[in-house]
Amino acid sequence: YCVDYEKQGTAGCKKCKDKIAKGMVCIVKVVPTLSPSLGGWGMKEWYHVKCMFEKLERAQATTKKIEDLTELEGWQELQDAGRDLINQHLTGELPLPVYIHASKQLVR
């Protein structure tokens, strides 16, 4: 998994199918693939932070879970508000329907 701010506002969340607004924190899951068109790397699945944690909450026991912010590639580049949002989801301190925009505003 990696984390970043949506740069263009064109990515769609794999779970809810809504667009991820430009500047919003999002989590990217890289799914391994053998597709020659992707150079053997992986396909990227984009998620709202809340959607990823909802998905992982219902995932199979064998699914890799996010247990710490530092497990997310790119976490060092997040602003404090983005880090706090993810940490609050990790600790269960935040109701799920909240987003953090790069402007540091909470969006419900």
GROMACS .gro file of C-alpha atoms in nm:
model
  108
    1TYR     CA    1   0.000   0.000   0.000
    2CYS     CA    2   0.105   0.359  -0.052
    3VAL     CA    3  -0.050   0.694   0.032
    4ASP     CA    4  -0.058   1.022  -0.157
    5TYR     CA    5  -0.270   1.323  -0.241
    6GLU     CA    6  -0.483   1.287  -0.554
    7LYS     CA    7  -0.311   1.508  -0.807
    8GLN     CA    8  -0.573   1.551  -1.081
    9GLY     CA    9  -0.909   1.456  -0.934
   10THR     CA   10  -0.966   1.191  -1.200
   11ALA     CA   11  -0.900   0.873  -1.002
   12GLY     CA   12  -1.205   0.672  -0.903
   13CYS     CA   13  -1.229   0.491  -0.571
   14LYS     CA   14  -1.227   0.115  -0.628
   15LYS     CA   15  -1.476   0.061  -0.343
   16CYS     CA   16  -1.741   0.333  -0.375
   17LYS     CA   17  -1.675   0.422  -0.743
   18ASP     CA   18  -1.685   0.798  -0.668
   19LYS     CA   19  -1.408   1.024  -0.794
   20ILE     CA   20  -1.136   1.116  -0.546
   21ALA     CA   21  -1.123   1.496  -0.537
   22LYS     CA   22  -0.803   1.673  -0.628
   23GLY     CA   23  -0.590   1.725  -0.318
   24MET     CA   24  -0.758   1.453  -0.110
   25VAL     CA   25  -0.550   1.197   0.076
   26CYS     CA   26  -0.591   0.856  -0.084
   27ILE     CA   27  -0.453   0.506  -0.036
   28VAL     CA   28  -0.326   0.311  -0.334
   29LYS     CA   29  -0.315  -0.066  -0.340
   30VAL     CA   30  -0.078  -0.213  -0.598
   31VAL     CA   31  -0.215  -0.543  -0.723
   32PRO     CA   32   0.048  -0.772  -0.879
   33THR     CA   33  -0.009  -0.855  -1.243
   34LEU     CA   34   0.178  -1.032  -1.520
   35SER     CA   35   0.030  -0.809  -1.789
   36PRO     CA   36   0.294  -0.712  -2.047
   37SER     CA   37   0.117  -0.378  -2.098
   38LEU     CA   38   0.198  -0.288  -1.737
   39GLY     CA   39   0.557  -0.403  -1.766
   40GLY     CA   40   0.505  -0.684  -1.516
   41TRP     CA   41   0.455  -0.435  -1.233
   42GLY     CA   42   0.119  -0.396  -1.076
   43MET     CA   43  -0.217  -0.241  -1.134
   44LYS     CA   44  -0.300   0.050  -0.903
   45GLU     CA   45  -0.633   0.058  -0.720
   46TRP     CA   46  -0.719   0.396  -0.568
   47TYR     CA   47  -0.929   0.432  -0.251
   48HIS     CA   48  -1.059   0.709  -0.029
   49VAL     CA   49  -0.897   0.662   0.314
   50LYS     CA   50  -1.234   0.578   0.472
   51CYS     CA   51  -1.320   0.335   0.193
   52MET     CA   52  -0.991   0.147   0.232
   53PHE     CA   53  -1.043   0.105   0.606
   54GLU     CA   54  -1.404  -0.005   0.551
   55LYS     CA   55  -1.281  -0.260   0.295
   56LEU     CA   56  -1.007  -0.391   0.526
   57GLU     CA   57  -1.256  -0.417   0.814
   58ARG     CA   58  -1.453  -0.673   0.611
   59ALA     CA   59  -1.155  -0.842   0.444
   60GLN     CA   60  -1.058  -1.206   0.479
   61ALA     CA   61  -0.824  -1.299   0.762
   62THR     CA   62  -0.542  -1.364   0.515
   63THR     CA   63  -0.563  -1.013   0.362
   64LYS     CA   64  -0.270  -0.785   0.448
   65LYS     CA   65  -0.401  -0.516   0.681
   66ILE     CA   66  -0.263  -0.169   0.747
   67GLU     CA   67  -0.155  -0.171   1.110
   68ASP     CA   68   0.073   0.133   1.124
   69LEU     CA   69   0.111   0.455   0.928
   70THR     CA   70   0.475   0.374   0.854
   71GLU     CA   71   0.366   0.068   0.652
   72LEU     CA   72   0.230   0.304   0.385
   73GLU     CA   73   0.486   0.404   0.125
   74GLY     CA   74   0.492   0.783   0.098
   75TRP     CA   75   0.367   0.853   0.451
   76GLN     CA   76   0.663   1.086   0.515
   77GLU     CA   77   0.532   1.328   0.249
   78LEU     CA   78   0.190   1.363   0.413
   79GLN     CA   79   0.100   1.681   0.596
   80ASP     CA   80   0.016   1.642   0.964
   81ALA     CA   81  -0.360   1.648   0.894
   82GLY     CA   82  -0.325   1.355   0.653
   83ARG     CA   83  -0.115   1.158   0.899
   84ASP     CA   84  -0.365   1.230   1.176
   85LEU     CA   85  -0.656   1.113   0.960
   86ILE     CA   86  -0.493   0.778   0.890
   87ASN     CA   87  -0.381   0.734   1.251
   88GLN     CA   88  -0.736   0.806   1.370
   89HIS     CA   89  -0.869   0.536   1.139
   90LEU     CA   90  -0.602   0.297   1.267
   91THR     CA   91  -0.697   0.359   1.630
   92GLY     CA   92  -1.073   0.378   1.566
   93GLU     CA   93  -1.095   0.734   1.701
   94LEU     CA   94  -1.268   0.877   1.395
   95PRO     CA   95  -1.609   0.808   1.246
   96LEU     CA   96  -1.556   0.665   0.896
   97PRO     CA   97  -1.723   0.927   0.671
   98VAL     CA   98  -1.447   1.192   0.693
   99TYR     CA   99  -1.191   1.299   0.432
  100ILE     CA  100  -0.886   1.524   0.461
  101HIS     CA  101  -0.810   1.760   0.175
  102ALA     CA  102  -0.453   1.878   0.103
  103SER     CA  103  -0.568   2.224   0.219
  104LYS     CA  104  -0.596   2.066   0.567
  105GLN     CA  105  -0.975   2.105   0.573
  106LEU     CA  106  -1.202   1.831   0.696
  107VAL     CA  107  -1.458   1.734   0.436
  108ARG     CA  108  -1.759   1.529   0.542
   0.00000   0.00000   0.00000
